Short mmCIF file of C-alpha atoms and ligand atoms in Angstrom, two decimals:
data_model
loop_
_atom_site.label_atom_id
_atom_site.label_comp_id
_atom_site.label_asym_id
_atom_site.label_seq_id
_atom_site.Cartn_x
_atom_site.Cartn_y
_atom_site.Cartn_z
CA MET C 114 0.00 0.00 0.00
CA ARG C 115 1.31 3.47 -0.90
CA ILE C 116 0.66 5.79 1.98
CA VAL C 117 0.09 9.44 1.14
CA GLU C 118 0.70 11.55 4.23
CA VAL C 119 -1.70 14.49 4.05
CA GLY C 120 -1.20 15.86 7.58
CA PRO C 121 0.83 18.92 6.57
CA ARG C 122 -2.00 20.03 4.26
CA ASP C 123 -5.31 18.50 5.37
CA GLY C 124 -4.24 18.56 9.02
CA LEU C 125 -2.78 22.00 9.26
CA GLN C 126 -5.48 23.71 7.18
CA ASN C 127 -7.81 22.97 10.04
CA GLU C 128 -5.72 23.94 13.05
CA THR C 129 -7.06 27.00 14.78
CA ALA C 130 -3.61 27.79 16.18
CA THR C 131 -0.98 29.28 13.92
CA VAL C 132 1.84 26.83 13.33
CA PRO C 133 5.09 28.65 12.48
CA THR C 134 6.61 27.91 9.08
CA ALA C 135 9.75 26.44 10.69
CA ALA C 136 7.66 23.91 12.63
CA LYS C 137 5.83 22.89 9.44
CA ILE C 138 9.18 22.38 7.71
CA ALA C 139 10.49 20.27 10.60
CA PHE C 140 7.24 18.25 10.54
CA VAL C 141 7.56 17.53 6.80
CA ASP C 142 11.27 16.68 7.11
CA ALA C 143 10.54 14.20 9.88
CA LEU C 144 7.68 12.67 7.87
CA SER C 145 10.08 12.27 4.94
CA GLN C 146 12.07 9.90 7.12
CA SER C 147 9.05 7.80 8.14
CA GLY C 148 8.80 5.71 4.97
CA VAL C 149 5.65 7.28 3.46
CA ALA C 150 5.56 7.36 -0.35
CA GLU C 151 4.15 10.82 -0.81
CA ILE C 152 3.63 13.92 1.31
CA GLU C 153 0.99 16.53 0.57
CA VAL C 154 3.05 19.43 1.82
CA SER C 155 0.63 22.34 1.52
CA ALA C 156 -1.94 24.05 -0.69
CA PHE C 157 -1.49 26.92 -3.15
CA VAL C 158 -5.00 28.18 -2.48
CA SER C 159 -6.19 31.69 -1.74
CA PRO C 160 -4.73 32.92 1.56
CA ARG C 161 -8.05 34.67 2.10
CA TRP C 162 -9.76 31.29 2.12
CA VAL C 163 -7.17 29.25 4.04
CA PRO C 164 -4.81 31.57 5.91
CA GLN C 165 -3.26 28.60 7.75
CA LEU C 166 -1.46 27.56 4.55
CA SER C 167 -0.52 30.99 3.21
CA ASP C 168 3.17 30.08 3.68
CA ALA C 169 3.04 27.18 1.19
CA SER C 170 5.89 28.60 -0.93
CA GLU C 171 8.14 29.11 2.11
CA VAL C 172 7.43 25.60 3.36
CA PHE C 173 8.39 24.09 -0.01
CA GLN C 174 11.52 26.24 -0.07
CA GLY C 175 12.57 25.09 3.40
CA ILE C 176 12.03 21.34 3.24
CA THR C 177 14.68 18.78 2.38
CA ARG C 178 13.65 16.48 -0.47
CA TYR C 179 14.30 12.82 0.18
CA ASN C 180 14.82 10.33 -2.62
CA GLY C 181 11.80 8.15 -3.17
CA VAL C 182 9.34 10.60 -1.62
CA LEU C 183 6.94 12.59 -3.82
CA TYR C 184 6.13 16.12 -2.63
CA SER C 185 2.68 17.30 -3.75
CA ALA C 186 0.33 20.24 -3.20
CA LEU C 187 -3.26 21.31 -3.83
CA VAL C 188 -3.93 23.84 -6.56
CA PRO C 189 -7.42 25.28 -7.21
CA ASN C 190 -6.68 27.42 -10.27
CA ARG C 191 -4.02 28.69 -12.69
CA LYS C 192 -2.59 31.07 -10.10
CA GLY C 193 -2.10 28.16 -7.72
CA LEU C 194 -0.42 26.15 -10.47
CA ASP C 195 2.06 28.93 -11.19
CA ARG C 196 2.94 29.11 -7.51
CA ALA C 197 3.31 25.31 -7.45
CA PHE C 198 5.62 25.41 -10.48
CA ALA C 199 7.77 28.07 -8.80
CA ALA C 200 7.96 25.87 -5.69
CA GLU C 201 9.10 22.90 -7.81
CA VAL C 202 6.44 20.48 -6.61
CA ASP C 203 6.51 16.89 -7.89
CA LYS C 204 2.75 16.54 -8.31
CA VAL C 205 -0.33 18.75 -8.10
CA SER C 206 -3.86 17.99 -6.98
CA VAL C 207 -7.00 19.70 -8.14
CA PHE C 208 -10.15 19.29 -6.11
CA THR C 209 -13.85 19.24 -6.79
CA ALA C 210 -16.82 17.36 -5.33
CA ALA C 211 -19.81 15.23 -6.15
CA SER C 212 -22.03 17.71 -4.30
CA GLU C 213 -22.74 21.07 -5.95
CA THR C 214 -23.34 22.80 -2.62
CA PHE C 215 -20.04 21.73 -1.08
CA ASN C 216 -18.16 22.55 -4.27
CA GLN C 217 -19.61 26.04 -4.25
CA LYS C 218 -18.76 26.57 -0.58
CA ASN C 219 -15.25 25.18 -0.93
CA ILE C 220 -14.04 26.65 -4.23
CA ASN C 221 -16.75 29.16 -5.09
CA THR C 222 -17.87 27.62 -8.36
CA SER C 223 -20.05 24.82 -9.74
CA ILE C 224 -18.69 21.36 -10.56
CA ALA C 225 -18.78 22.24 -14.27
CA GLY C 226 -16.97 25.52 -13.51
CA ALA C 227 -14.30 23.64 -11.57
CA LEU C 228 -13.70 21.18 -14.39
CA GLN C 229 -13.37 24.05 -16.83
CA ARG C 230 -10.83 25.65 -14.49
CA PHE C 231 -8.88 22.39 -14.24
CA ARG C 232 -8.55 21.76 -17.98
CA PRO C 233 -5.68 24.25 -18.52
CA ILE C 234 -4.10 23.01 -15.27
CA THR C 235 -3.89 19.39 -16.44
CA ALA C 236 -2.64 20.56 -19.85
CA ALA C 237 0.13 22.76 -18.41
CA ALA C 238 1.08 20.25 -15.73
CA GLY C 239 1.22 17.53 -18.39
CA GLU C 240 3.57 19.63 -20.52
CA ALA C 241 5.79 20.12 -17.48
CA GLY C 242 5.73 16.37 -16.79
CA LEU C 243 3.83 16.67 -13.52
CA PRO C 244 1.16 14.12 -12.63
CA VAL C 245 -2.20 15.53 -11.55
CA ARG C 246 -4.44 14.03 -8.90
CA GLY C 247 -8.14 14.92 -8.85
CA TYR C 248 -9.96 14.81 -5.55
CA VAL C 249 -13.67 14.03 -5.55
CA SER C 250 -14.94 15.27 -2.20
CA THR C 251 -18.30 14.28 -0.69
CA ALA C 252 -18.07 10.95 -2.48
CA PHE C 253 -20.46 9.34 0.03
CA TRP C 254 -22.05 12.04 2.18
CA CYS C 255 -22.22 15.81 2.12
CA ALA C 256 -22.74 18.02 5.15
CA PHE C 257 -25.24 20.08 3.12
CA GLU C 258 -26.87 17.63 0.68
CA GLY C 259 -26.84 14.39 2.70
CA LYS C 260 -26.33 11.04 0.97
CA ILE C 261 -24.61 11.27 -2.42
CA ALA C 262 -25.52 8.77 -5.15
CA PRO C 263 -22.55 6.67 -6.36
CA ARG C 264 -23.58 7.51 -9.94
CA ALA C 265 -22.96 11.21 -9.26
CA VAL C 266 -19.44 10.37 -8.10
CA VAL C 267 -18.71 8.22 -11.13
CA ARG C 268 -19.87 11.06 -13.39
CA VAL C 269 -17.34 13.45 -11.85
CA VAL C 270 -14.56 10.83 -11.97
CA GLU C 271 -15.23 10.26 -15.68
CA GLN C 272 -15.07 13.98 -16.36
CA LEU C 273 -11.79 14.21 -14.47
CA MET C 274 -10.37 11.35 -16.54
CA ASP C 275 -11.49 13.13 -19.70
CA ILE C 276 -9.36 16.15 -18.82
CA GLY C 277 -6.24 14.08 -18.19
CA ILE C 278 -6.15 13.35 -14.46
CA ALA C 279 -3.62 10.63 -13.59
CA GLU C 280 -5.21 9.59 -10.30
CA VAL C 281 -8.49 10.25 -8.49
CA ALA C 282 -8.86 10.43 -4.74
CA ILE C 283 -12.27 9.24 -3.62
CA SER C 284 -12.87 11.34 -0.56
CA ASP C 285 -15.17 10.88 2.40
CA THR C 286 -15.03 14.51 3.44
CA ILE C 287 -17.14 14.23 6.59
CA GLY C 288 -16.07 10.71 7.55
CA LYS C 289 -19.55 9.22 7.42
CA ALA C 290 -19.09 6.40 4.90
CA THR C 291 -19.52 2.75 5.85
CA PRO C 292 -17.65 -0.21 4.33
CA ASP C 293 -20.83 -1.22 2.46
CA GLU C 294 -21.05 2.24 0.90
CA VAL C 295 -17.38 2.03 -0.08
CA ARG C 296 -18.03 -1.31 -1.80
CA ARG C 297 -21.13 0.00 -3.57
CA LEU C 298 -19.16 2.88 -5.05
CA LEU C 299 -16.16 0.75 -6.02
CA ASP C 300 -18.44 -1.85 -7.65
CA LEU C 301 -19.57 0.90 -9.99
CA LEU C 302 -16.22 2.65 -10.41
CA ILE C 303 -13.74 -0.18 -10.91
CA PRO C 304 -15.11 -1.32 -14.30
CA ARG C 305 -14.56 2.24 -15.52
CA MET C 306 -11.17 3.07 -14.02
CA ALA C 307 -8.10 0.98 -13.22
CA ALA C 308 -7.66 0.40 -9.50
CA ASP C 309 -4.07 1.63 -9.62
CA ARG C 310 -5.39 5.09 -10.55
CA ILE C 311 -7.68 5.28 -7.54
CA ALA C 312 -6.70 6.54 -4.10
CA VAL C 313 -8.96 6.56 -1.05
CA HIS C 314 -9.17 9.49 1.36
CA PHE C 315 -11.15 8.80 4.50
CA HIS C 316 -11.87 11.14 7.34
CA ASP C 317 -12.39 9.41 10.64
CA THR C 318 -15.33 11.22 12.24
CA TYR C 319 -17.10 7.96 13.13
CA GLY C 320 -13.93 5.90 13.54
CA ARG C 321 -14.52 3.95 10.33
CA GLY C 322 -11.50 5.15 8.32
CA VAL C 323 -9.49 1.97 8.80
CA GLU C 324 -12.47 -0.34 8.10
CA ASN C 325 -13.23 1.65 4.96
CA MET C 326 -9.64 1.43 3.78
CA LEU C 327 -9.70 -2.35 4.34
CA ALA C 328 -12.96 -2.54 2.36
CA ALA C 329 -11.18 -0.92 -0.60
CA TRP C 330 -8.20 -3.33 -0.48
CA PRO C 331 -9.91 -6.33 -2.23
CA TYR C 332 -10.69 -4.05 -5.18
CA GLY C 333 -6.96 -3.61 -5.76
CA ILE C 334 -6.82 -0.09 -4.32
CA ARG C 335 -3.23 0.42 -3.21
CA THR C 336 -3.04 4.14 -2.42
CA VAL C 337 -4.43 5.46 0.83
CA ASP C 338 -4.31 8.95 2.33
CA ALA C 339 -3.78 9.38 6.04
CA SER C 340 -2.52 12.00 8.42
CA ALA C 341 -0.07 11.62 11.27
CA GLY C 342 -1.97 11.62 14.54
CA GLY C 343 -5.29 11.91 12.68
CA LEU C 344 -4.83 15.64 12.16
CA GLY C 345 -7.24 17.25 9.78
CA GLY C 346 -10.63 18.28 8.53
CA CYS C 347 -11.96 20.77 6.05
CA PRO C 348 -12.77 24.32 7.09
CA TYR C 349 -15.65 24.38 4.58
CA ALA C 350 -17.25 21.07 5.64
CA PRO C 351 -18.95 21.50 9.01
CA GLY C 352 -18.39 18.48 11.23
CA ALA C 353 -15.46 17.10 9.23
CA SER C 354 -12.91 15.71 11.64
CA GLY C 355 -9.37 14.54 11.00
CA ASN C 356 -8.16 12.09 8.41
CA VAL C 357 -7.70 8.48 9.37
CA ALA C 358 -4.45 8.38 11.37
CA THR C 359 -1.39 7.16 9.49
CA GLY C 360 -0.29 5.05 12.47
CA ASP C 361 -3.72 3.32 12.57
CA VAL C 362 -3.56 2.55 8.85
CA VAL C 363 -0.05 1.13 9.21
CA ALA C 364 -1.02 -0.97 12.25
CA ALA C 365 -4.12 -2.37 10.51
CA LEU C 366 -2.23 -3.26 7.35
CA GLU C 367 0.57 -4.88 9.32
CA ALA C 368 -1.99 -6.90 11.28
CA HIS C 369 -3.15 -8.21 7.89
CA GLY C 370 0.42 -9.10 6.92
CA VAL C 371 0.95 -6.11 4.64
CA ASN C 372 4.32 -4.44 5.09
CA THR C 373 4.00 -0.71 4.57
CA GLY C 374 7.61 0.25 5.26
CA VAL C 375 6.34 3.07 7.48
CA ASN C 376 7.88 3.52 10.91
CA ARG C 377 5.22 4.50 13.44
CA ARG C 378 7.73 5.82 15.98
CA GLN C 379 9.00 8.25 13.36
CA LEU C 380 5.42 9.48 12.82
CA ASP C 381 5.25 10.26 16.53
CA ARG C 382 8.58 12.06 16.35
CA ALA C 383 7.23 14.14 13.46
CA LEU C 384 4.17 15.11 15.51
CA GLU C 385 6.38 16.35 18.34
CA HIS C 386 7.31 19.30 16.12
CA LEU C 387 3.67 20.44 16.21
CA ALA C 388 2.96 19.70 19.87
CA PRO C 389 3.62 23.22 21.17
CA TYR C 390 1.17 24.74 18.69
CA ARG C 391 -1.73 22.29 18.71
CA THR C 392 -4.99 23.28 20.29
CA ASP C 393 -5.57 19.91 21.95
CA ASP C 394 -4.49 21.30 25.28
CA ARG C 395 -7.51 23.57 25.13
CA ARG C 396 -9.75 20.62 24.39
CA LYS C 397 -10.02 19.47 27.96
CA LEU C 398 -13.44 19.69 29.53
CA PRO C 399 -13.92 23.04 31.20
CA PRO C 400 -14.71 23.08 34.94
CA ASP C 401 -18.01 21.52 36.04
CA GLY C 402 -21.04 23.57 35.21
CA SER C 403 -19.19 25.98 32.95
CA PRO C 404 -21.72 28.17 31.16
CA LEU C 405 -19.46 28.11 28.09
CA CYS C 406 -19.59 24.34 27.84
CA ALA C 407 -23.33 24.29 28.44
CA ALA C 408 -23.83 26.78 25.61
CA CYS C 409 -21.55 25.03 23.14
CA PRO C 410 -23.54 23.57 20.24
CA HIS C 411 -20.82 20.95 19.64
CA SER C 412 -20.62 19.59 23.18
CA THR C 413 -20.98 15.85 23.58
CA GLY C 414 -20.64 16.12 27.34
CA GLU C 415 -17.47 14.05 27.17
CA ASN C 416 -14.79 16.27 25.75
CA CYS C 417 -14.31 19.65 24.20
CA CYS C 418 -13.91 19.75 20.44
CA GLY C 419 -12.30 23.19 20.63
CA ARG C 420 -14.65 24.69 18.05
CA TYR C 421 -16.40 26.90 20.60
CA GLN C 422 -14.19 29.88 21.38
CA ASN C 423 -13.27 29.34 25.00
CA PRO C 424 -10.49 30.54 27.22
CA PHE C 425 -9.55 27.24 28.92
P1 LIG U 759 -12.54 33.27 -5.22
O1 LIG U 759 -12.71 34.21 -4.09
O2 LIG U 759 -13.72 32.94 -6.05
O3 LIG U 759 -11.34 33.63 -6.24
O4 LIG U 759 -11.93 31.93 -4.63
P2 LIG U 759 -10.77 34.96 -6.80
O5 LIG U 759 -10.11 34.59 -8.08
O6 LIG U 759 -11.82 36.04 -6.80
O7 LIG U 759 -9.62 35.35 -5.75
C1 LIG U 759 -9.87 35.88 -4.47
C2 LIG U 759 -8.54 36.35 -3.90
O8 LIG U 759 -7.67 35.24 -3.70
C3 LIG U 759 -7.78 37.29 -4.85
O9 LIG U 759 -6.99 38.11 -4.01
C4 LIG U 759 -6.87 36.36 -5.61
O10 LIG U 759 -5.73 36.97 -6.12
C5 LIG U 759 -6.50 35.37 -4.54
P3 LIG U 759 -7.32 39.67 -3.84
O11 LIG U 759 -7.23 40.23 -5.22
O12 LIG U 759 -8.73 39.72 -3.30
O13 LIG U 759 -6.27 40.12 -2.90
N1 LIG U 759 -6.20 34.05 -5.08
C6 LIG U 759 -5.07 33.37 -4.81
N2 LIG U 759 -3.99 33.68 -4.08
C7 LIG U 759 -3.01 32.78 -4.02
N3 LIG U 759 -3.08 31.56 -4.63
C8 LIG U 759 -4.16 31.21 -5.36
C9 LIG U 759 -5.20 32.16 -5.47
N4 LIG U 759 -6.39 32.13 -6.12
C10 LIG U 759 -6.98 33.29 -5.86
N5 LIG U 759 -4.22 30.03 -5.95
C11 LIG U 759 -10.61 29.96 -4.83
C12 LIG U 759 -11.72 30.79 -5.44
C13 LIG U 759 -10.63 28.61 -5.52
C14 LIG U 759 -9.29 30.66 -5.03
C15 LIG U 759 -10.91 29.80 -3.31
O14 LIG U 759 -12.21 29.34 -3.17
C16 LIG U 759 -9.97 28.86 -2.61
O15 LIG U 759 -8.78 29.10 -2.52
N6 LIG U 759 -10.53 27.75 -2.05
C17 LIG U 759 -9.73 26.75 -1.39
C18 LIG U 759 -10.50 26.18 -0.24
C19 LIG U 759 -9.69 25.09 0.39
O16 LIG U 759 -8.47 25.07 0.32
N7 LIG U 759 -10.40 24.12 1.05
C20 LIG U 759 -9.75 23.03 1.71
C21 LIG U 759 -9.09 22.08 0.77
S1 LIG U 759 -10.20 20.92 0.04
C22 LIG U 759 -10.35 19.67 1.21
O17 LIG U 759 -9.89 19.79 2.31
C23 LIG U 759 -10.99 18.38 0.78
C24 LIG U 759 -9.95 17.28 0.53
O18 LIG U 759 -9.16 17.04 1.69
C25 LIG U 759 -10.67 15.99 0.15
C26 LIG U 759 -11.81 15.65 1.15
O19 LIG U 759 -11.51 15.37 2.30
O20 LIG U 759 -12.96 15.74 0.72
C27 LIG U 759 -9.02 17.62 -0.61
MG1 LIG U 760 -9.70 15.80 3.33
#
């Protein structure tokens, strides 16, 4: 299984705390030594939309490139591609969705508009010899539209293939998919697209990321996204929690006799570079009877998700 470590992008885009550029660079450098095949380092998106990743160019400039590791980034438009070229990325990823509402909220255009925007990106990246990944978000569920029909996902995948995408990442943005839903989609998709061009990207909101990844394995899917420590989410998908944790994916695969070549201790070492900046410390339950906790619309009564501005 090829493990794509998306923590530096999907994880850090969702941290409320500001992580200094130097810490991001140290995080990526440590991940480079963990044995993962690919690292999604950052995103060349609008800094107005995702200020957490506005230092994407500086991060790329500061990291050490290790042989055998591919360094990729998200690009939403031509401007992002030009910034990615200047940063000498190895691979770029465009991103759209199977849900119109989420697409609009995330990249401010329709699905058709996104595909039109991506066409010159795949052409220019192709000329430069860069592979392009295409994410299909909300491939199972959407926070705004609910259940998404597998046929709608296949339609977007086919359109991405038509414009020259090398790989698609089937993405469970809000982490609500079940293994049966994964199988239903892959039953429809696999006859239309080779398994070695499909990656799976599961968020772990309901703790089903590992199960879902294992459900994809018999279909020949051999690329999985994960983030160290389960960092992550999407700022434009309410309720989206972190990606499935890289260590959990590695442990599950190893339990099934699959050697990933990824060293879990090194993943922990990488996370240490972020520890001083993560908001987890503020995610302890506030004192008993706190009016803030009582008012928080996200409270489960068990822990604090940190999404309600509180001073603890
Ligand atoms: P817009 O506001 O329609 O675009 O945003 P615009 O062209 O009007 O630009 C607005 C401003 O941003 C302008 O600046 C542009 O120059 C600037 P101003 O003139 O106002 O100062 N700008 C840029 N700056 C730097 N780099 C760029 C860039 N583009 C514009 N590339 C846009 C449209 C697509 C840009 C915006 O909606 C955007 O950046 N969205 C990104 C949102 C995002 O990153 N979401 C999270 C990633 S997706 C995700 O997490 C899901 C995934 O993990 C899979 C899954 O789990 O489902 C991949
Ligand atoms: Mg994601």
